[in-house]
Short mmCIF file of C-alpha atoms and ligand atoms in Angstrom, two decimals:
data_model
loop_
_atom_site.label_atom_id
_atom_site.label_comp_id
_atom_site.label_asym_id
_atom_site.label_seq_id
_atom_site.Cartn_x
_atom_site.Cartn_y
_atom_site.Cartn_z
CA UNK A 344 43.94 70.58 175.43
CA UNK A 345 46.32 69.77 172.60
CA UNK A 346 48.60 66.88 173.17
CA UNK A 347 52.47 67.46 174.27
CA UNK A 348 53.33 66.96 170.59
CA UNK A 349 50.81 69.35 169.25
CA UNK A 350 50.85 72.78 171.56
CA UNK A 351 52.23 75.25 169.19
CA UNK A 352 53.77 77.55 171.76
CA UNK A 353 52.86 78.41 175.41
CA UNK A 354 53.73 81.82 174.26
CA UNK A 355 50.99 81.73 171.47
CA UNK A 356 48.57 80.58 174.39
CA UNK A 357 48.95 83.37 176.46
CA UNK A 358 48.36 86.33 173.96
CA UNK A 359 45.77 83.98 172.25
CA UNK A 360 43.77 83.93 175.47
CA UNK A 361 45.21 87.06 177.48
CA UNK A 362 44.40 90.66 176.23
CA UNK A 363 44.66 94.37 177.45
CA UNK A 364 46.09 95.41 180.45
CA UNK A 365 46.24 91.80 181.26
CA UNK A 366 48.44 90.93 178.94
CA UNK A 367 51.09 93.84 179.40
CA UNK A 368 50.72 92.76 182.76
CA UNK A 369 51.55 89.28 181.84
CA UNK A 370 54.47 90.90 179.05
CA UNK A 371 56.24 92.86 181.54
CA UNK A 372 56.36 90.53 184.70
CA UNK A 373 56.80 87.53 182.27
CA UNK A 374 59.36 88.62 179.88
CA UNK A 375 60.86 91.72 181.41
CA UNK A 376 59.13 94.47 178.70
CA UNK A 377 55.67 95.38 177.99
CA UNK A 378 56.38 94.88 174.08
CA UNK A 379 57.72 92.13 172.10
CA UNK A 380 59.77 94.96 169.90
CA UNK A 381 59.17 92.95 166.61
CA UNK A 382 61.49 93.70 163.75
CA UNK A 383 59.65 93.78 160.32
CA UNK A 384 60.74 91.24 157.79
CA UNK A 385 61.14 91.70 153.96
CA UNK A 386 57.83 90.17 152.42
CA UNK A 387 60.20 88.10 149.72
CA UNK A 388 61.61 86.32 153.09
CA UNK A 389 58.39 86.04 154.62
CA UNK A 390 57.02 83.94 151.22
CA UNK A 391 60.06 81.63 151.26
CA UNK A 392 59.28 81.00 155.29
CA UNK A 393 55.99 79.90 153.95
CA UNK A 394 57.01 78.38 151.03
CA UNK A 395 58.92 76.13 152.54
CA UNK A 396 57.22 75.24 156.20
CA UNK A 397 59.86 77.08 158.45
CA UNK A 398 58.90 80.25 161.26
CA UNK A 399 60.54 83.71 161.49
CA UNK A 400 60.46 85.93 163.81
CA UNK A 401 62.44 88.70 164.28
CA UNK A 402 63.05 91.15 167.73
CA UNK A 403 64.85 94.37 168.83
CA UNK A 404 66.61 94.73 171.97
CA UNK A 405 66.46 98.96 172.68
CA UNK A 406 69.29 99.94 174.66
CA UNK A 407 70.29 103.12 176.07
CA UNK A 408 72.87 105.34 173.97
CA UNK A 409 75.90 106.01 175.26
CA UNK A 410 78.66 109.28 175.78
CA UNK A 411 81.65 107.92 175.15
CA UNK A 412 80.59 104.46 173.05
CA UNK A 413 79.40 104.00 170.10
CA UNK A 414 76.63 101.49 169.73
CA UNK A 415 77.52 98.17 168.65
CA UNK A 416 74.48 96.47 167.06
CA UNK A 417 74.54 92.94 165.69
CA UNK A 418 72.52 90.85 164.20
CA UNK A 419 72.04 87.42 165.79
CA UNK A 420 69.70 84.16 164.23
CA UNK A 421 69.33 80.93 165.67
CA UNK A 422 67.52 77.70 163.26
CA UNK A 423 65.52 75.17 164.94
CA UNK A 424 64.67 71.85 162.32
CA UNK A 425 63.43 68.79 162.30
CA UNK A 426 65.58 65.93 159.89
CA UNK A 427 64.68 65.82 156.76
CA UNK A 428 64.30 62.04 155.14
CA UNK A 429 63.36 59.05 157.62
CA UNK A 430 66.35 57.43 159.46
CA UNK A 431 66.59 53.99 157.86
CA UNK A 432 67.85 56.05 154.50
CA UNK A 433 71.42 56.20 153.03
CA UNK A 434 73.76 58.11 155.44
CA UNK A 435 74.70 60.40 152.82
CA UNK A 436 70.92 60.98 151.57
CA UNK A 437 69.53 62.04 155.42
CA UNK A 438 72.75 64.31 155.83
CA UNK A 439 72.26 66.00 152.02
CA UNK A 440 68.25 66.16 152.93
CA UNK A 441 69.03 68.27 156.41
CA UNK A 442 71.63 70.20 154.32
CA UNK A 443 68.99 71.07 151.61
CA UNK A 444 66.11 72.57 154.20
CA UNK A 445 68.95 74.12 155.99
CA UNK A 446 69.82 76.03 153.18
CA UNK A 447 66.72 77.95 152.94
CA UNK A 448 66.75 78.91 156.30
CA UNK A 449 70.08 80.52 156.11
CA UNK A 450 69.73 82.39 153.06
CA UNK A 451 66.64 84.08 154.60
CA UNK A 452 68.71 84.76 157.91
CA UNK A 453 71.23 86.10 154.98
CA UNK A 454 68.56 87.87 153.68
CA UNK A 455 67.60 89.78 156.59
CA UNK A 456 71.23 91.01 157.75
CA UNK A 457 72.20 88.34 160.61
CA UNK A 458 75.59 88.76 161.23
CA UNK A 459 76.45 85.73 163.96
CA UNK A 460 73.86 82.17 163.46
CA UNK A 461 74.35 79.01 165.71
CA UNK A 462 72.51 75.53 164.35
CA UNK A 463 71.47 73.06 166.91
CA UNK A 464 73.10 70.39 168.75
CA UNK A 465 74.63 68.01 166.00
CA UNK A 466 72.39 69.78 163.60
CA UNK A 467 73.38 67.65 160.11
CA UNK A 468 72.09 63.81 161.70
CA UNK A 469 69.24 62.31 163.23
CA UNK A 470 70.15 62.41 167.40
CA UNK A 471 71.15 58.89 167.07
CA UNK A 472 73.15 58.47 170.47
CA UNK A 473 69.41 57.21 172.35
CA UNK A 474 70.66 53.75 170.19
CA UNK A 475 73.90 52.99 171.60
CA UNK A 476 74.55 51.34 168.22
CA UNK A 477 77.98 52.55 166.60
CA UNK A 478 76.72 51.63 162.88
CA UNK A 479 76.07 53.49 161.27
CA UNK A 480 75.37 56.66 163.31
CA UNK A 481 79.89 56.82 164.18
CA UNK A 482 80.00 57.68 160.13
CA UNK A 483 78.25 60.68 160.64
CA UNK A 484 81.60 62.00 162.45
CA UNK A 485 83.40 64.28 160.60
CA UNK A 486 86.58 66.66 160.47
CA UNK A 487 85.71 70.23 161.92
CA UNK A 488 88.34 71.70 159.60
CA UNK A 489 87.26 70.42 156.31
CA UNK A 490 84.36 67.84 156.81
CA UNK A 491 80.91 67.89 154.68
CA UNK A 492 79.11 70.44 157.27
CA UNK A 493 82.12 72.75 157.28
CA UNK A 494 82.76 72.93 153.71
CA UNK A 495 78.89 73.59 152.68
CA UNK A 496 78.75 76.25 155.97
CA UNK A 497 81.90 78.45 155.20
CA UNK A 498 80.04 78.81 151.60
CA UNK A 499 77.04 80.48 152.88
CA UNK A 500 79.44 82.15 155.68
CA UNK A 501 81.11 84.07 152.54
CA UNK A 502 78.04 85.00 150.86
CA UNK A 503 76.47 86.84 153.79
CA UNK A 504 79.36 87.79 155.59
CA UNK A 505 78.29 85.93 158.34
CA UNK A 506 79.95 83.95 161.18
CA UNK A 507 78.45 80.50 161.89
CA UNK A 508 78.37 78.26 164.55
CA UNK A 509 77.95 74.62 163.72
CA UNK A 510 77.61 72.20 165.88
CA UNK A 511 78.72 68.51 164.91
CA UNK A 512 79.56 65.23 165.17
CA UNK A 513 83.29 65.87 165.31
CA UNK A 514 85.97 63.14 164.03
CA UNK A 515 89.41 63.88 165.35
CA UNK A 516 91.86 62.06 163.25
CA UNK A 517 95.15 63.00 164.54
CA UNK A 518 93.95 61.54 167.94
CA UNK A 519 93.20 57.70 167.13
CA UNK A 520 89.97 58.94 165.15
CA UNK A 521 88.13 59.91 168.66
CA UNK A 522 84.75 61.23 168.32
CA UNK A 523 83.18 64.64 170.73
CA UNK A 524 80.44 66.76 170.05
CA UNK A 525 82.03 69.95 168.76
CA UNK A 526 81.06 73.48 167.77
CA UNK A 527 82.75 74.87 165.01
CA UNK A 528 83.31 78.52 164.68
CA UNK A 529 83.34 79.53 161.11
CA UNK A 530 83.69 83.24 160.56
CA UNK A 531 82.75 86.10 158.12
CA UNK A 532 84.99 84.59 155.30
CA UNK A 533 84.89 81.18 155.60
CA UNK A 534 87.93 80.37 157.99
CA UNK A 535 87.25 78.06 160.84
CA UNK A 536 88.53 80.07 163.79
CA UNK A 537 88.08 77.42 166.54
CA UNK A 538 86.57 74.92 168.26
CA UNK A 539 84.51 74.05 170.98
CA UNK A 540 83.88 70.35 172.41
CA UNK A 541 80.85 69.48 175.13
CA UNK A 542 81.87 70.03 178.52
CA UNK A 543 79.57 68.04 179.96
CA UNK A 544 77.56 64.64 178.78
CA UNK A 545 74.37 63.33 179.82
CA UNK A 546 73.47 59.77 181.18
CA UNK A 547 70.17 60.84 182.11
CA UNK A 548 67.00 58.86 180.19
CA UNK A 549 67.43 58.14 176.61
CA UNK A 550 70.72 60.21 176.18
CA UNK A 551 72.96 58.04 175.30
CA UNK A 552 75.83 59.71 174.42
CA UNK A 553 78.34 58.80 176.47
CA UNK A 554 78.47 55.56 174.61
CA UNK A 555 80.00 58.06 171.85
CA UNK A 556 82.20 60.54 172.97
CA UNK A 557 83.85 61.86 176.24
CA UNK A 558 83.73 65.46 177.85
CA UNK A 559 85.51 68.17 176.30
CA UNK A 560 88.83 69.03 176.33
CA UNK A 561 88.52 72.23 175.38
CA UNK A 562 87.87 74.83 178.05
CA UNK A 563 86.01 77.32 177.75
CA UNK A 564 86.92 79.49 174.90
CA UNK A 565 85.78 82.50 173.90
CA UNK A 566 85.80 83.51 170.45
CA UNK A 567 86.63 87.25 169.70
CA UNK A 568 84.74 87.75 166.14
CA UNK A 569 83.98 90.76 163.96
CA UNK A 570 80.43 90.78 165.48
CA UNK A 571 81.40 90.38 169.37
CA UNK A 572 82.80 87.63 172.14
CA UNK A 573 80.80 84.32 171.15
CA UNK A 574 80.93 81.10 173.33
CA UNK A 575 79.06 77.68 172.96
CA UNK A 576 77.98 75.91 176.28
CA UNK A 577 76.71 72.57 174.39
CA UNK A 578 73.32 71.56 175.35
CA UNK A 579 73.27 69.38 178.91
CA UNK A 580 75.91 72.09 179.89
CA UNK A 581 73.21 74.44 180.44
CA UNK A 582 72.46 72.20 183.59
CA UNK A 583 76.01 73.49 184.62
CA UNK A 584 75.71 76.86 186.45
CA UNK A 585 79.71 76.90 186.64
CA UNK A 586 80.08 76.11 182.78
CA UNK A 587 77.64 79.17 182.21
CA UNK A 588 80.06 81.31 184.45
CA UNK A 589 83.80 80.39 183.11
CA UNK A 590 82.60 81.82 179.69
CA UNK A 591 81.82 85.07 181.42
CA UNK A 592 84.94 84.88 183.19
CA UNK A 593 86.29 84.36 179.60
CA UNK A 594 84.67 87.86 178.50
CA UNK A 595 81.35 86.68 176.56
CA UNK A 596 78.79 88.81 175.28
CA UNK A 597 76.97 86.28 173.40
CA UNK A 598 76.74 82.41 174.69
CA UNK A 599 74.74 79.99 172.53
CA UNK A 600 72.99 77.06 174.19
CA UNK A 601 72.55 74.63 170.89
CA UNK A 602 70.52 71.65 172.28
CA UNK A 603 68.92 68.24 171.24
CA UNK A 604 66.00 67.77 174.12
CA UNK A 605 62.42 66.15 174.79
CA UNK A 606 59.25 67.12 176.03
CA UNK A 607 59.15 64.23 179.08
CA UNK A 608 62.39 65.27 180.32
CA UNK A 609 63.15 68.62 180.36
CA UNK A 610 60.15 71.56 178.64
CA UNK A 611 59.76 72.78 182.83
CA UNK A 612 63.78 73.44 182.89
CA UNK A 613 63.80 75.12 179.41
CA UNK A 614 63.04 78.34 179.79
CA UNK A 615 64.69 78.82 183.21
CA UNK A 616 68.53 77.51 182.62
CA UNK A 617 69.89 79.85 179.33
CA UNK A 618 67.77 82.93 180.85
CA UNK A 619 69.00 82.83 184.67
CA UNK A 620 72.64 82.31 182.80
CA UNK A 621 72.05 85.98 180.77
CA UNK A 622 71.56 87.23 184.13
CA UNK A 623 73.83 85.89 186.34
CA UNK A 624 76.92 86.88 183.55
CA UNK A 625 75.38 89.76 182.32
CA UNK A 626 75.44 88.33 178.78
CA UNK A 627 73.04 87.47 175.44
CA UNK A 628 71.96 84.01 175.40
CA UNK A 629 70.29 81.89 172.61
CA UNK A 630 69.12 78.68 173.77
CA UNK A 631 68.28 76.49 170.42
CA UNK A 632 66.49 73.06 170.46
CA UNK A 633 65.64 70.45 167.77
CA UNK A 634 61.86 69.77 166.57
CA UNK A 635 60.28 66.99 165.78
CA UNK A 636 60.47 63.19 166.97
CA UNK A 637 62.71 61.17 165.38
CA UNK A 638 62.41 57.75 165.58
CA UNK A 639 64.95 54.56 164.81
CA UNK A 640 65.12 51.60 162.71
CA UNK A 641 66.12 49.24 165.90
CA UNK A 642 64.39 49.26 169.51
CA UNK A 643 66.15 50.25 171.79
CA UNK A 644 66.19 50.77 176.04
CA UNK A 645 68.13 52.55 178.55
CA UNK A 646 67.82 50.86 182.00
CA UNK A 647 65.41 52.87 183.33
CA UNK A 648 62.42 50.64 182.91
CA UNK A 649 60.47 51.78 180.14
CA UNK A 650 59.90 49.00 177.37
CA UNK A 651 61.68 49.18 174.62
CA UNK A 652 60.61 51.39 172.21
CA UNK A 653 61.79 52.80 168.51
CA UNK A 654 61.03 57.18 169.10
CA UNK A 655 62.83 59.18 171.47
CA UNK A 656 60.25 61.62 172.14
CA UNK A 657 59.05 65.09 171.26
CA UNK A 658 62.39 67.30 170.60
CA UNK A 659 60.26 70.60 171.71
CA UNK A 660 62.20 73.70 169.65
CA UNK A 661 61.36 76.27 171.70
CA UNK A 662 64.14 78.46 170.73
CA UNK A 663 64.71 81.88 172.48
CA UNK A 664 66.87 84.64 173.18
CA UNK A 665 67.32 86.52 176.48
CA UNK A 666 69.49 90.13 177.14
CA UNK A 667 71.77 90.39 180.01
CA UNK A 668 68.70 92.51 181.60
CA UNK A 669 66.84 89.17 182.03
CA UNK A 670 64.52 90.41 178.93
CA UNK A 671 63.45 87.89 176.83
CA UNK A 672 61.89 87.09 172.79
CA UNK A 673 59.10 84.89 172.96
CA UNK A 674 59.98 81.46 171.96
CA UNK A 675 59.94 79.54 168.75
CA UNK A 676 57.05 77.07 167.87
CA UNK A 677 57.24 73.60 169.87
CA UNK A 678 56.41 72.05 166.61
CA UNK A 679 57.88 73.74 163.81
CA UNK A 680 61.33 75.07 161.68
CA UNK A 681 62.00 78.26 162.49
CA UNK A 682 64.32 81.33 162.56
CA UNK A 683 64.66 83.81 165.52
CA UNK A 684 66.91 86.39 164.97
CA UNK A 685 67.68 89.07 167.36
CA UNK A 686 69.12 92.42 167.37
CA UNK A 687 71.05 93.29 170.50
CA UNK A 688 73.46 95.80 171.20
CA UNK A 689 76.33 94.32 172.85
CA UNK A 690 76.77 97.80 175.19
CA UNK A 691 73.85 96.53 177.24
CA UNK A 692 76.26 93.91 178.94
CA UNK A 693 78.63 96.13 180.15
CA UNK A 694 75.52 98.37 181.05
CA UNK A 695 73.82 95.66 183.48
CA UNK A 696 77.37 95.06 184.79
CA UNK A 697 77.25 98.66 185.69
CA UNK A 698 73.53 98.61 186.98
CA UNK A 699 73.84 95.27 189.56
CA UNK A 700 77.34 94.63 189.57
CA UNK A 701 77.56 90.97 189.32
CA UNK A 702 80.53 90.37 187.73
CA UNK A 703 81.77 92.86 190.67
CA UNK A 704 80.13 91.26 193.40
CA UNK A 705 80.91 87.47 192.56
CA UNK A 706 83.32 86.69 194.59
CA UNK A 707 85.49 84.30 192.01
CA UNK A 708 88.25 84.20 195.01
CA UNK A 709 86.22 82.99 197.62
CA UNK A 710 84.66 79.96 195.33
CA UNK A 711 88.22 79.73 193.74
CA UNK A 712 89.60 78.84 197.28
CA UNK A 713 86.62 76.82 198.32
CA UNK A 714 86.56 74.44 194.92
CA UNK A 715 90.37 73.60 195.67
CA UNK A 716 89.66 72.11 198.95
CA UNK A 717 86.34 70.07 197.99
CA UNK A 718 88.56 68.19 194.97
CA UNK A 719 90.74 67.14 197.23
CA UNK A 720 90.52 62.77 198.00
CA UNK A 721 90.30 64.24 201.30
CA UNK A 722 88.04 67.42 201.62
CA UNK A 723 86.08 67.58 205.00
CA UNK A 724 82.82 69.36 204.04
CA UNK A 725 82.32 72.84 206.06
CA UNK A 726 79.60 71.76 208.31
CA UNK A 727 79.01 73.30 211.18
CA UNK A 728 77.61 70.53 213.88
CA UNK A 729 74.64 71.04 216.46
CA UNK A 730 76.63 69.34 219.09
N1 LIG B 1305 71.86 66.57 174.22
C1 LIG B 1305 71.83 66.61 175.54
O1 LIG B 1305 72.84 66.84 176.19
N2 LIG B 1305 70.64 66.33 176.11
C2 LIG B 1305 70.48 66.03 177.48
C3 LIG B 1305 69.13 66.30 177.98
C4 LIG B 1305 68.98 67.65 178.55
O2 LIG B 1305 69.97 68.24 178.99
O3 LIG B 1305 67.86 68.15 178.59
#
């Protein structure tokens, strides 16, 4: 068996090893269809995939037709990458390196019609936070409005007439030069329509990052787009059943999960969190991890009795999308760049709302009236007693 580090894909090892009836069998109880519903990709795409060492893969959602709506069909592409140059280079040099291989992979999501692509969790720098050290990983903080990562994004946002989600490092100047971890919302011509900043932060193994930022101040916005309602529910907010729900409340159709996460902590959680969220809102999720292991000039620790060490661990990828009818694409590689793009028909939420009624059925007045009472200082639990 191939070590944590190596497995391409569990997906890969199940229609390596599974065939026939078997593996429909497997297809339809596993990811909710019989077929995978792969979308052909131009060959010129395929050879610069290849050429330069990323994945695509590419899958249709059917969905019913309807009387009185027209379809509305969208093109949606996550990237999963590894950093580019080591992390004891020039600041400037890793951030330019991530920008360069990024670059390829969004002119072939260009290439092959996406219309909406998220990055990964603070996708232009190493995931530094495991350090605790503020130099020099705080200069990687930028503006959301006009910082390095937004300026070179709302360039290739114009030339494919594409809206994309970037999530950074932010630097908020007007506010004593506080850092978060923010998700920019650049749309189809380059305009950044809004931000939004992680609800909730870790302090959970190597994950640092409360040593950097605070939880977000920002809600839980929805952004209405020319290619549908998009939210962000940053990474260790996928944890967060509640943060899932408020942007359904909000009116989402699409929710991207972008996430920095290892192998040791969390691979057995993956696939469960962003895919019961599609189904409990009725909404498209894309759940998007970093590859690779990155690993840091200094030792470092994080009281939970490991010695110190220098790597964080293996950031898994992983990558996948899942329809509001629990339906799901098969994942990225564990291992490798990649591109999944998926296209959904945003009628298929309103659809499933129709079919089970959840968004009907949840009861938001009930919970409402519960959550007041258990914030208060003085909230007696409802407990019923034996006695
Ligand atoms: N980046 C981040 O929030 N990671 C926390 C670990 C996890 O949620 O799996």
């Amino acid at each position: 068996m191939a070590a944590s580090s190596e497995l391409q894909s569990l997906d890969l090892l199940i229609s390596k090893n599974l065939s026939g009836i078997e593996l429909q069998e497997y297809n339809r109880i596993h990811y909710g269809r019989t077929q995978h519903n792969e979308l052909s990709i131009k060959e010129s795409t395929q050879e610069t995939a290849k050429e330069n060492g990323f994945e695509i893969a590419s899958y249709d959602f059917p969905t019913k037709k309807e009387e009185t709506r027209s379809p509305r069909i969208v093109r949606v592409g996550v990237i999963q990458h590894s950093i580019a140059t080591s992390t004891d280079k020039p600041l400037v040099e890793q951030r330019q390196g991530i920008f360069e291989k990024i670059r390829k992979i969004i002119e072939a999501a260009g290439e092959e019609g996406v219309n909406v692509l998220c990055l990964q969790e603070a996708w232009s720098m190493p995931f530094a936070f495991c350090t605790r050290e503020k130099q020099p990983w705080c200069e990687f903080a930028e503006s959301a409005v006009n910082g390095p990562s937004t300026q070179f994004l709302k360039d290739l946002a114009i030339k494919y007439g594409m809206v994309i989600v970037s999530p950074i490092l932010e630097r908020d100047e007007i506010h004593g030069d506080t850092i978060w971890n923010t998700a920019v919302v650049i749309n189809e011509v380059g305009k950044v329509i809004g931000k939004h900043r992680k609800n909730h932060i870790p302090r959970v193994g190597d994950f640092n990052e409360s040593t950097y930022y605070f939880e977000g101040n920002t809600g839980h916005p929805v952004f209405d787009t020319k290619y549908g309602k998009i939210a962000i529910n940053i990474c260790y907010g996928r944890h967060h059943p509640l943060n899932w729900l408020m942007f359904g409340v909000n009116g989402a159709e699409i929710v991207f999960n972008p996430s920095a996460t290892v192998a040791g902590l969390s691979e057995h959680l993956w696939a469960v969190e962003a895919r019961n969220a599609a189904i409990a809102n009725s909404y498209f999720t894309f759940a998007i991890n970093r590859v690779g292991t990155e690993s840091f000039p200094n030792e470092f620790t994080s009281g939970d009795g490991k010695p110190a060490h220098k790597e964080f661990g293996h950031f898994y990828g992983s990558s996948y999308c899942t329809a509001p009818d629990g339906a799901r694409t098969p994942s990225l590689s564990r291992v490798k760049d990649g591109l999944l793009i998926s296209q959904i028909d945003l009628n298929l939420c309103r659809q499933i709302k129709d079919k089970w009624g959840f968004t009907m059925t949840q009861r938001l007045d009930l919970y409402a009236d519960s959550l007041n009472k258990a914030v208060k200082h003085d909230f007696v639990p409802q407990v019923v007693s034996n006695n």
